[in-house]
PDB file of C-alpha atoms in Angstrom:
ATOM      1  CA  GLY L   1     -11.952  -0.327   8.969  1.00 56.00           C
ATOM      2  CA  GLN L   2     -10.550  -3.808   9.377  1.00 61.00           C
ATOM      3  CA  GLN L   3      -6.822  -4.253   9.673  1.00 72.00           C
ATOM      4  CA  LEU L   4      -4.611  -7.257   9.461  1.00 90.00           C
ATOM      5  CA  ASN L   5      -2.320  -8.124  12.320  1.00 94.00           C
ATOM      6  CA  GLN L   6       1.205  -8.418  11.001  1.00 96.00           C
ATOM      7  CA  SER L   7       4.201  -9.613  13.107  1.00 96.00           C
ATOM      8  CA  PRO L   8       6.834  -8.932  13.955  1.00 96.00           C
ATOM      9  CA  GLN L   9       6.754  -5.193  13.633  1.00 95.00           C
ATOM     10  CA  SER L  10      10.438  -4.979  13.201  1.00 96.00           C
ATOM     11  CA  MET L  11      13.371  -7.400  12.763  1.00 96.00           C
ATOM     12  CA  PHE L  12      17.102  -6.916  13.137  1.00 96.00           C
ATOM     13  CA  ILE L  13      19.115  -9.764  11.613  1.00 95.00           C
ATOM     14  CA  GLN L  14      22.525 -10.652  10.341  1.00 96.00           C
ATOM     15  CA  GLU L  15      23.201 -10.925   6.647  1.00 96.00           C
ATOM     16  CA  GLY L  16      22.699 -14.552   5.546  1.00 96.00           C
ATOM     17  CA  GLU L  17      19.985 -15.347   8.100  1.00 97.00           C
ATOM     18  CA  ASP L  18      16.537 -16.563   7.131  1.00 97.00           C
ATOM     19  CA  VAL L  19      13.516 -14.387   7.876  1.00 97.00           C
ATOM     20  CA  SER L  20       9.896 -15.268   8.734  1.00 98.00           C
ATOM     21  CA  MET L  21       6.915 -12.992   9.098  1.00 98.00           C
ATOM     22  CA  ASN L  22       3.212 -13.560   9.194  1.00 97.00           C
ATOM     23  CA  CYS L  23      -0.131 -11.923   8.961  1.00 97.00           C
ATOM     24  CA  THR L  24      -3.447 -12.909  10.574  1.00 96.00           C
ATOM     25  CA  SER L  25      -7.054 -11.763  10.270  1.00 95.00           C
ATOM     26  CA  SER L  26     -10.305 -12.428  11.980  1.00 92.00           C
ATOM     27  CA  SER L  27     -11.965 -12.601   8.506  1.00 91.00           C
ATOM     28  CA  ILE L  28     -11.486 -14.803   5.489  1.00 92.00           C
ATOM     29  CA  PHE L  29      -9.758 -13.451   2.411  1.00 92.00           C
ATOM     30  CA  ASN L  30      -9.825 -14.820  -1.177  1.00 91.00           C
ATOM     31  CA  THR L  31      -6.434 -13.403  -2.095  1.00 94.00           C
ATOM     32  CA  TRP L  32      -3.347 -12.724   0.007  1.00 95.00           C
ATOM     33  CA  LEU L  33      -0.553 -10.489  -1.182  1.00 96.00           C
ATOM     34  CA  TRP L  34       2.950  -9.523  -0.051  1.00 97.00           C
ATOM     35  CA  TYR L  35       4.428  -6.091  -0.981  1.00 97.00           C
ATOM     36  CA  LYS L  36       7.839  -4.660  -0.215  1.00 98.00           C
ATOM     37  CA  GLN L  37       8.655  -0.973   0.224  1.00 97.00           C
ATOM     38  CA  ASP L  38      12.227   0.134  -0.330  1.00 96.00           C
ATOM     39  CA  PRO L  39      13.375   3.245   1.513  1.00 90.00           C
ATOM     40  CA  GLY L  40      12.035   6.368  -0.197  1.00 89.00           C
ATOM     41  CA  GLU L  41       9.815   4.411  -2.635  1.00 93.00           C
ATOM     42  CA  GLY L  42       6.250   3.107  -2.919  1.00 95.00           C
ATOM     43  CA  PRO L  43       5.453  -0.568  -2.227  1.00 96.00           C
ATOM     44  CA  VAL L  44       6.002  -3.142  -4.970  1.00 95.00           C
ATOM     45  CA  LEU L  45       4.071  -6.413  -5.301  1.00 95.00           C
ATOM     46  CA  LEU L  46       6.301  -9.479  -4.536  1.00 96.00           C
ATOM     47  CA  ILE L  47       3.915 -12.427  -4.375  1.00 96.00           C
ATOM     48  CA  ALA L  48       0.141 -13.022  -4.906  1.00 95.00           C
ATOM     49  CA  LEU L  49      -1.604 -16.121  -3.470  1.00 96.00           C
ATOM     50  CA  TYR L  50      -5.037 -17.174  -4.702  1.00 94.00           C
ATOM     51  CA  LYS L  51      -5.889 -20.510  -3.066  1.00 95.00           C
ATOM     52  CA  ALA L  52      -5.969 -21.814   0.502  1.00 94.00           C
ATOM     53  CA  GLY L  53      -2.864 -23.886   1.142  1.00 95.00           C
ATOM     54  CA  GLU L  54      -1.015 -22.440  -1.866  1.00 95.00           C
ATOM     55  CA  LEU L  55       2.763 -22.162  -1.504  1.00 96.00           C
ATOM     56  CA  THR L  56       4.462 -19.812  -3.992  1.00 96.00           C
ATOM     57  CA  SER L  57       8.084 -18.859  -4.436  1.00 95.00           C
ATOM     58  CA  ASN L  58       9.783 -15.859  -6.028  1.00 93.00           C
ATOM     59  CA  GLY L  59      13.535 -16.344  -5.906  1.00 95.00           C
ATOM     60  CA  ARG L  60      14.535 -16.471  -2.241  1.00 97.00           C
ATOM     61  CA  LEU L  61      11.066 -15.532  -1.133  1.00 97.00           C
ATOM     62  CA  THR L  62       8.389 -18.103  -0.285  1.00 98.00           C
ATOM     63  CA  ALA L  63       4.859 -17.258   0.754  1.00 98.00           C
ATOM     64  CA  GLN L  64       1.939 -19.407   1.852  1.00 97.00           C
ATOM     65  CA  PHE L  65      -1.838 -18.876   1.893  1.00 96.00           C
ATOM     66  CA  GLY L  66      -3.042 -20.356   5.196  1.00 95.00           C
ATOM     67  CA  ILE L  67      -5.429 -23.254   5.059  1.00 95.00           C
ATOM     68  CA  THR L  68      -8.044 -21.399   7.144  1.00 94.00           C
ATOM     69  CA  ARG L  69      -7.846 -18.427   4.668  1.00 93.00           C
ATOM     70  CA  LYS L  70      -7.252 -16.147   7.656  1.00 94.00           C
ATOM     71  CA  ASP L  71      -3.473 -16.026   7.579  1.00 96.00           C
ATOM     72  CA  SER L  72      -0.401 -15.870   5.435  1.00 98.00           C
ATOM     73  CA  PHE L  73       3.352 -16.284   5.914  1.00 97.00           C
ATOM     74  CA  LEU L  74       6.405 -14.934   4.101  1.00 98.00           C
ATOM     75  CA  ASN L  75       9.862 -16.396   4.376  1.00 98.00           C
ATOM     76  CA  ILE L  76      13.126 -14.975   3.027  1.00 98.00           C
ATOM     77  CA  SER L  77      16.050 -17.278   2.827  1.00 97.00           C
ATOM     78  CA  ALA L  78      19.706 -16.242   3.072  1.00 97.00           C
ATOM     79  CA  SER L  79      19.063 -12.529   3.505  1.00 96.00           C
ATOM     80  CA  ILE L  80      21.166  -9.945   1.587  1.00 95.00           C
ATOM     81  CA  PRO L  81      21.499  -6.156   2.129  1.00 94.00           C
ATOM     82  CA  SER L  82      18.960  -5.303  -0.609  1.00 95.00           C
ATOM     83  CA  ASP L  83      16.265  -7.119   1.352  1.00 96.00           C
ATOM     84  CA  VAL L  84      16.161  -4.175   3.706  1.00 96.00           C
ATOM     85  CA  GLY L  85      12.761  -2.420   3.692  1.00 97.00           C
ATOM     86  CA  ILE L  86       9.219  -2.666   4.957  1.00 97.00           C
ATOM     87  CA  TYR L  87       7.195  -5.712   4.063  1.00 98.00           C
ATOM     88  CA  PHE L  88       3.391  -5.478   3.964  1.00 97.00           C
ATOM     89  CA  CYS L  89       0.807  -8.170   3.725  1.00 97.00           C
ATOM     90  CA  ALA L  90      -2.527  -7.378   2.190  1.00 96.00           C
ATOM     91  CA  GLY L  91      -5.764  -9.230   1.866  1.00 94.00           C
ATOM     92  CA  GLN L  92      -8.610  -8.981  -0.658  1.00 90.00           C
ATOM     93  CA  ARG L  93     -12.216 -10.222  -0.518  1.00 77.00           C
ATOM     94  CA  GLY L  94     -13.895 -10.566  -3.888  1.00 70.00           C
ATOM     95  CA  ALA L  95     -13.502  -7.487  -6.113  1.00 72.00           C
ATOM     96  CA  GLN L  96     -13.231  -5.096  -3.193  1.00 72.00           C
ATOM     97  CA  LYS L  97     -10.356  -3.010  -2.028  1.00 87.00           C
ATOM     98  CA  LEU L  98      -7.204  -4.228  -0.283  1.00 92.00           C
ATOM     99  CA  VAL L  99      -6.664  -4.259   3.453  1.00 93.00           C
ATOM    100  CA  PHE L 100      -3.039  -3.849   4.529  1.00 94.00           C
ATOM    101  CA  GLY L 101      -1.113  -5.025   7.575  1.00 94.00           C
ATOM    102  CA  GLN L 102       0.952  -2.660   9.662  1.00 95.00           C
ATOM    103  CA  GLY L 103       4.196  -3.738   8.032  1.00 95.00           C
ATOM    104  CA  THR L 104       7.363  -5.474   9.134  1.00 97.00           C
ATOM    105  CA  ARG L 105      10.524  -3.310   9.035  1.00 96.00           C
ATOM    106  CA  LEU L 106      13.560  -5.463   8.151  1.00 97.00           C
ATOM    107  CA  THR L 107      17.061  -4.219   9.075  1.00 97.00           C
ATOM    108  CA  ILE L 108      20.128  -6.240   8.128  1.00 94.00           C
ATOM    109  CA  ASN L 109      23.498  -5.982   9.848  1.00 87.00           C
ATOM    110  CA  PRO L 110      26.313  -6.734   7.435  1.00 79.00           C
TER     111      PRO L 110
ATOM    112  CA  ASP X   1       7.009  -0.267 -17.267  1.00 70.00           C
ATOM    113  CA  VAL X   2       4.146   1.141 -15.336  1.00 66.00           C
ATOM    114  CA  LYS X   3       4.876   4.565 -14.045  1.00 91.00           C
ATOM    115  CA  VAL X   4       2.935   6.361 -11.316  1.00 96.00           C
ATOM    116  CA  THR X   5       4.126   9.829 -10.624  1.00 96.00           C
ATOM    117  CA  GLN X   6       3.158  12.150  -7.751  1.00 96.00           C
ATOM    118  CA  SER X   7       3.492  15.896  -7.995  1.00 91.00           C
ATOM    119  CA  SER X   8       5.761  16.414  -5.008  1.00 93.00           C
ATOM    120  CA  ARG X   9       8.048  14.286  -2.854  1.00 95.00           C
ATOM    121  CA  TYR X  10       7.914  16.729   0.064  1.00 96.00           C
ATOM    122  CA  LEU X  11       5.353  19.373   0.985  1.00 97.00           C
ATOM    123  CA  VAL X  12       5.000  21.708   3.906  1.00 98.00           C
ATOM    124  CA  LYS X  13       1.689  23.487   4.442  1.00 97.00           C
ATOM    125  CA  ARG X  14       0.071  25.577   7.149  1.00 98.00           C
ATOM    126  CA  THR X  15      -3.038  24.609   9.154  1.00 98.00           C
ATOM    127  CA  GLY X  16      -6.144  25.638   7.307  1.00 97.00           C
ATOM    128  CA  GLU X  17      -4.637  25.691   3.861  1.00 97.00           C
ATOM    129  CA  LYS X  18      -6.254  23.875   0.971  1.00 97.00           C
ATOM    130  CA  VAL X  19      -3.805  21.225  -0.310  1.00 97.00           C
ATOM    131  CA  PHE X  20      -3.813  19.434  -3.679  1.00 97.00           C
ATOM    132  CA  LEU X  21      -1.876  16.235  -4.188  1.00 98.00           C
ATOM    133  CA  GLU X  22      -1.671  15.090  -7.796  1.00 97.00           C
ATOM    134  CA  CYS X  23      -1.128  11.561  -9.156  1.00 97.00           C
ATOM    135  CA  VAL X  24      -0.654  10.591 -12.796  1.00 98.00           C
ATOM    136  CA  GLN X  25      -0.335   7.050 -14.262  1.00 97.00           C
ATOM    137  CA  ASP X  26       0.664   6.146 -17.797  1.00 95.00           C
ATOM    138  CA  MET X  27      -0.689   2.637 -18.198  1.00 92.00           C
ATOM    139  CA  ASP X  28      -4.374   3.361 -18.945  1.00 94.00           C
ATOM    140  CA  HIS X  29      -5.459   1.708 -15.649  1.00 94.00           C
ATOM    141  CA  GLU X  30      -9.087   1.972 -14.616  1.00 94.00           C
ATOM    142  CA  ASN X  31      -8.440   1.811 -10.918  1.00 94.00           C
ATOM    143  CA  MET X  32      -6.683   4.462  -8.851  1.00 96.00           C
ATOM    144  CA  PHE X  33      -6.230   4.709  -5.113  1.00 96.00           C
ATOM    145  CA  TRP X  34      -5.039   7.177  -2.437  1.00 98.00           C
ATOM    146  CA  TYR X  35      -3.545   5.827   0.833  1.00 97.00           C
ATOM    147  CA  ARG X  36      -1.874   7.374   3.795  1.00 97.00           C
ATOM    148  CA  GLN X  37       0.972   5.573   5.545  1.00 97.00           C
ATOM    149  CA  ASP X  38       1.740   6.063   9.204  1.00 95.00           C
ATOM    150  CA  PRO X  39       4.227   4.161  11.395  1.00 90.00           C
ATOM    151  CA  GLY X  40       2.562   1.243  13.132  1.00 88.00           C
ATOM    152  CA  LEU X  41      -0.659   1.619  11.113  1.00 91.00           C
ATOM    153  CA  GLY X  42       0.445   0.443   7.688  1.00 92.00           C
ATOM    154  CA  LEU X  43      -1.440   1.727   4.628  1.00 95.00           C
ATOM    155  CA  ARG X  44      -4.935   2.965   5.082  1.00 94.00           C
ATOM    156  CA  LEU X  45      -7.187   3.631   2.143  1.00 94.00           C
ATOM    157  CA  ILE X  46      -8.595   7.169   1.858  1.00 97.00           C
ATOM    158  CA  TYR X  47     -10.424   7.076  -1.434  1.00 96.00           C
ATOM    159  CA  PHE X  48     -10.477   5.065  -4.677  1.00 95.00           C
ATOM    160  CA  SER X  49     -11.852   5.380  -8.160  1.00 95.00           C
ATOM    161  CA  TYR X  50     -12.898   2.671 -10.670  1.00 92.00           C
ATOM    162  CA  ASP X  51     -13.476   5.031 -13.588  1.00 92.00           C
ATOM    163  CA  VAL X  52     -13.395   8.634 -14.695  1.00 93.00           C
ATOM    164  CA  LYS X  53     -15.652  10.787 -12.480  1.00 89.00           C
ATOM    165  CA  MET X  54     -16.367   7.774 -10.206  1.00 91.00           C
ATOM    166  CA  LYS X  55     -15.122   7.803  -6.607  1.00 94.00           C
ATOM    167  CA  GLU X  56     -15.653   5.604  -3.552  1.00 93.00           C
ATOM    168  CA  LYS X  57     -14.830   6.264   0.030  1.00 94.00           C
ATOM    169  CA  GLY X  58     -12.173   4.111   1.649  1.00 92.00           C
ATOM    170  CA  ASP X  59     -11.592   3.527   5.305  1.00 91.00           C
ATOM    171  CA  ILE X  60     -10.556   7.045   6.409  1.00 95.00           C
ATOM    172  CA  PRO X  61     -12.180   9.601   4.014  1.00 97.00           C
ATOM    173  CA  GLU X  62     -12.923  12.313   6.645  1.00 97.00           C
ATOM    174  CA  GLY X  63     -11.195  15.632   5.840  1.00 97.00           C
ATOM    175  CA  TYR X  64     -10.375  14.525   2.258  1.00 98.00           C
ATOM    176  CA  SER X  65     -11.972  14.722  -1.130  1.00 97.00           C
ATOM    177  CA  VAL X  66     -10.810  13.509  -4.594  1.00 97.00           C
ATOM    178  CA  SER X  67     -11.237  14.394  -8.219  1.00 97.00           C
ATOM    179  CA  ARG X  68     -10.888  12.246 -11.336  1.00 97.00           C
ATOM    180  CA  GLU X  69     -11.602  14.193 -14.395  1.00 95.00           C
ATOM    181  CA  LYS X  70      -9.304  12.268 -16.689  1.00 96.00           C
ATOM    182  CA  LYS X  71      -8.431   8.593 -16.627  1.00 96.00           C
ATOM    183  CA  GLU X  72      -4.761   9.080 -15.975  1.00 97.00           C
ATOM    184  CA  ARG X  73      -5.087  11.613 -13.110  1.00 97.00           C
ATOM    185  CA  PHE X  74      -6.419  11.257  -9.640  1.00 97.00           C
ATOM    186  CA  SER X  75      -6.175  14.188  -7.211  1.00 97.00           C
ATOM    187  CA  LEU X  76      -6.423  14.176  -3.438  1.00 98.00           C
ATOM    188  CA  ILE X  77      -7.672  17.375  -1.837  1.00 98.00           C
ATOM    189  CA  LEU X  78      -7.328  18.423   1.806  1.00 98.00           C
ATOM    190  CA  GLU X  79     -10.020  21.074   2.117  1.00 95.00           C
ATOM    191  CA  SER X  80      -8.550  22.599   5.262  1.00 97.00           C
ATOM    192  CA  ALA X  81      -5.310  20.948   6.300  1.00 98.00           C
ATOM    193  CA  SER X  82      -4.859  19.970   9.918  1.00 98.00           C
ATOM    194  CA  THR X  83      -1.762  18.812  11.821  1.00 98.00           C
ATOM    195  CA  ASN X  84      -3.213  15.283  12.194  1.00 97.00           C
ATOM    196  CA  GLN X  85      -3.007  15.026   8.380  1.00 98.00           C
ATOM    197  CA  THR X  86       0.768  15.123   8.510  1.00 98.00           C
ATOM    198  CA  SER X  87       1.656  11.855   6.904  1.00 98.00           C
ATOM    199  CA  MET X  88       3.076   9.995   3.894  1.00 97.00           C
ATOM    200  CA  TYR X  89       0.494   9.869   1.007  1.00 98.00           C
ATOM    201  CA  LEU X  90       0.767   7.137  -1.553  1.00 98.00           C
ATOM    202  CA  CYS X  91      -1.113   6.946  -4.843  1.00 98.00           C
ATOM    203  CA  ALA X  92      -1.545   3.650  -6.721  1.00 96.00           C
ATOM    204  CA  SER X  93      -3.097   2.456  -9.970  1.00 95.00           C
ATOM    205  CA  SER X  94      -4.084  -0.969 -11.234  1.00 93.00           C
ATOM    206  CA  ARG X  95      -5.950  -2.936 -13.882  1.00 91.00           C
ATOM    207  CA  VAL X  96      -6.918  -5.580 -11.347  1.00 87.00           C
ATOM    208  CA  VAL X  97      -7.393  -4.479  -7.737  1.00 84.00           C
ATOM    209  CA  HIS X  98      -4.688  -6.641  -6.135  1.00 86.00           C
ATOM    210  CA  GLU X  99      -1.855  -5.762  -8.508  1.00 90.00           C
ATOM    211  CA  GLN X 100      -1.399  -2.171  -7.521  1.00 93.00           C
ATOM    212  CA  TYR X 101       1.469   0.017  -8.746  1.00 94.00           C
ATOM    213  CA  PHE X 102       2.469   2.692  -6.331  1.00 96.00           C
ATOM    214  CA  GLY X 103       4.005   6.115  -6.812  1.00 96.00           C
ATOM    215  CA  PRO X 104       7.014   7.163  -4.691  1.00 96.00           C
ATOM    216  CA  GLY X 105       4.803   9.038  -2.154  1.00 97.00           C
ATOM    217  CA  THR X 106       4.422  12.612  -0.891  1.00 97.00           C
ATOM    218  CA  ARG X 107       5.560  13.349   2.592  1.00 97.00           C
ATOM    219  CA  LEU X 108       3.216  16.100   3.749  1.00 98.00           C
ATOM    220  CA  THR X 109       3.920  18.145   6.907  1.00 98.00           C
ATOM    221  CA  VAL X 110       1.178  20.471   8.243  1.00 98.00           C
ATOM    222  CA  THR X 111       2.400  23.039  10.699  1.00 97.00           C
TER     223      THR X 111
END
């Protein structure tokens, strides 16, 4: 099945730094989503994007739906220790199932 | 608060055993999903269900089956477990497909 290409696969940063990650696809999606998985837990939805070009914020998180509908970006500003985890992008076409990226593992050095 | 529970956090089974993974949600959601999570591969959909007794194959259904006899319960069955089915298994439920609520996962080891 189709997969999304998510990068980077892992990030090691200092507390307080900003973080950027992205997701690309060869196909168009109508909805882009970003989930976060804390260690030992299931993923939790952070942000949903519904329109090309849309920019949405959730606290220190900002995500964008690419204008081509084939990519999306997630930024985290001023990282804190609780931001540690795995971030997944996901795309949806119509009413169908979600397709997930490979994940970005974020590690923060205090 | 939506709660999705999975029957076990850790499970160790032998090759050839029949394995049942149970998932229960308490929010009356129509949609339920089973994924497996492997490093570097993200989440891959095994099976999903839009209603009681309905099931649809996902991207990697081979070696798995599912059962949904009641709305709140969705079971994943490994008919004859193999070592390449060692993985983290995640169950999710939703009212709308994109807003999925996940359980904590079952880490299955097949020896």
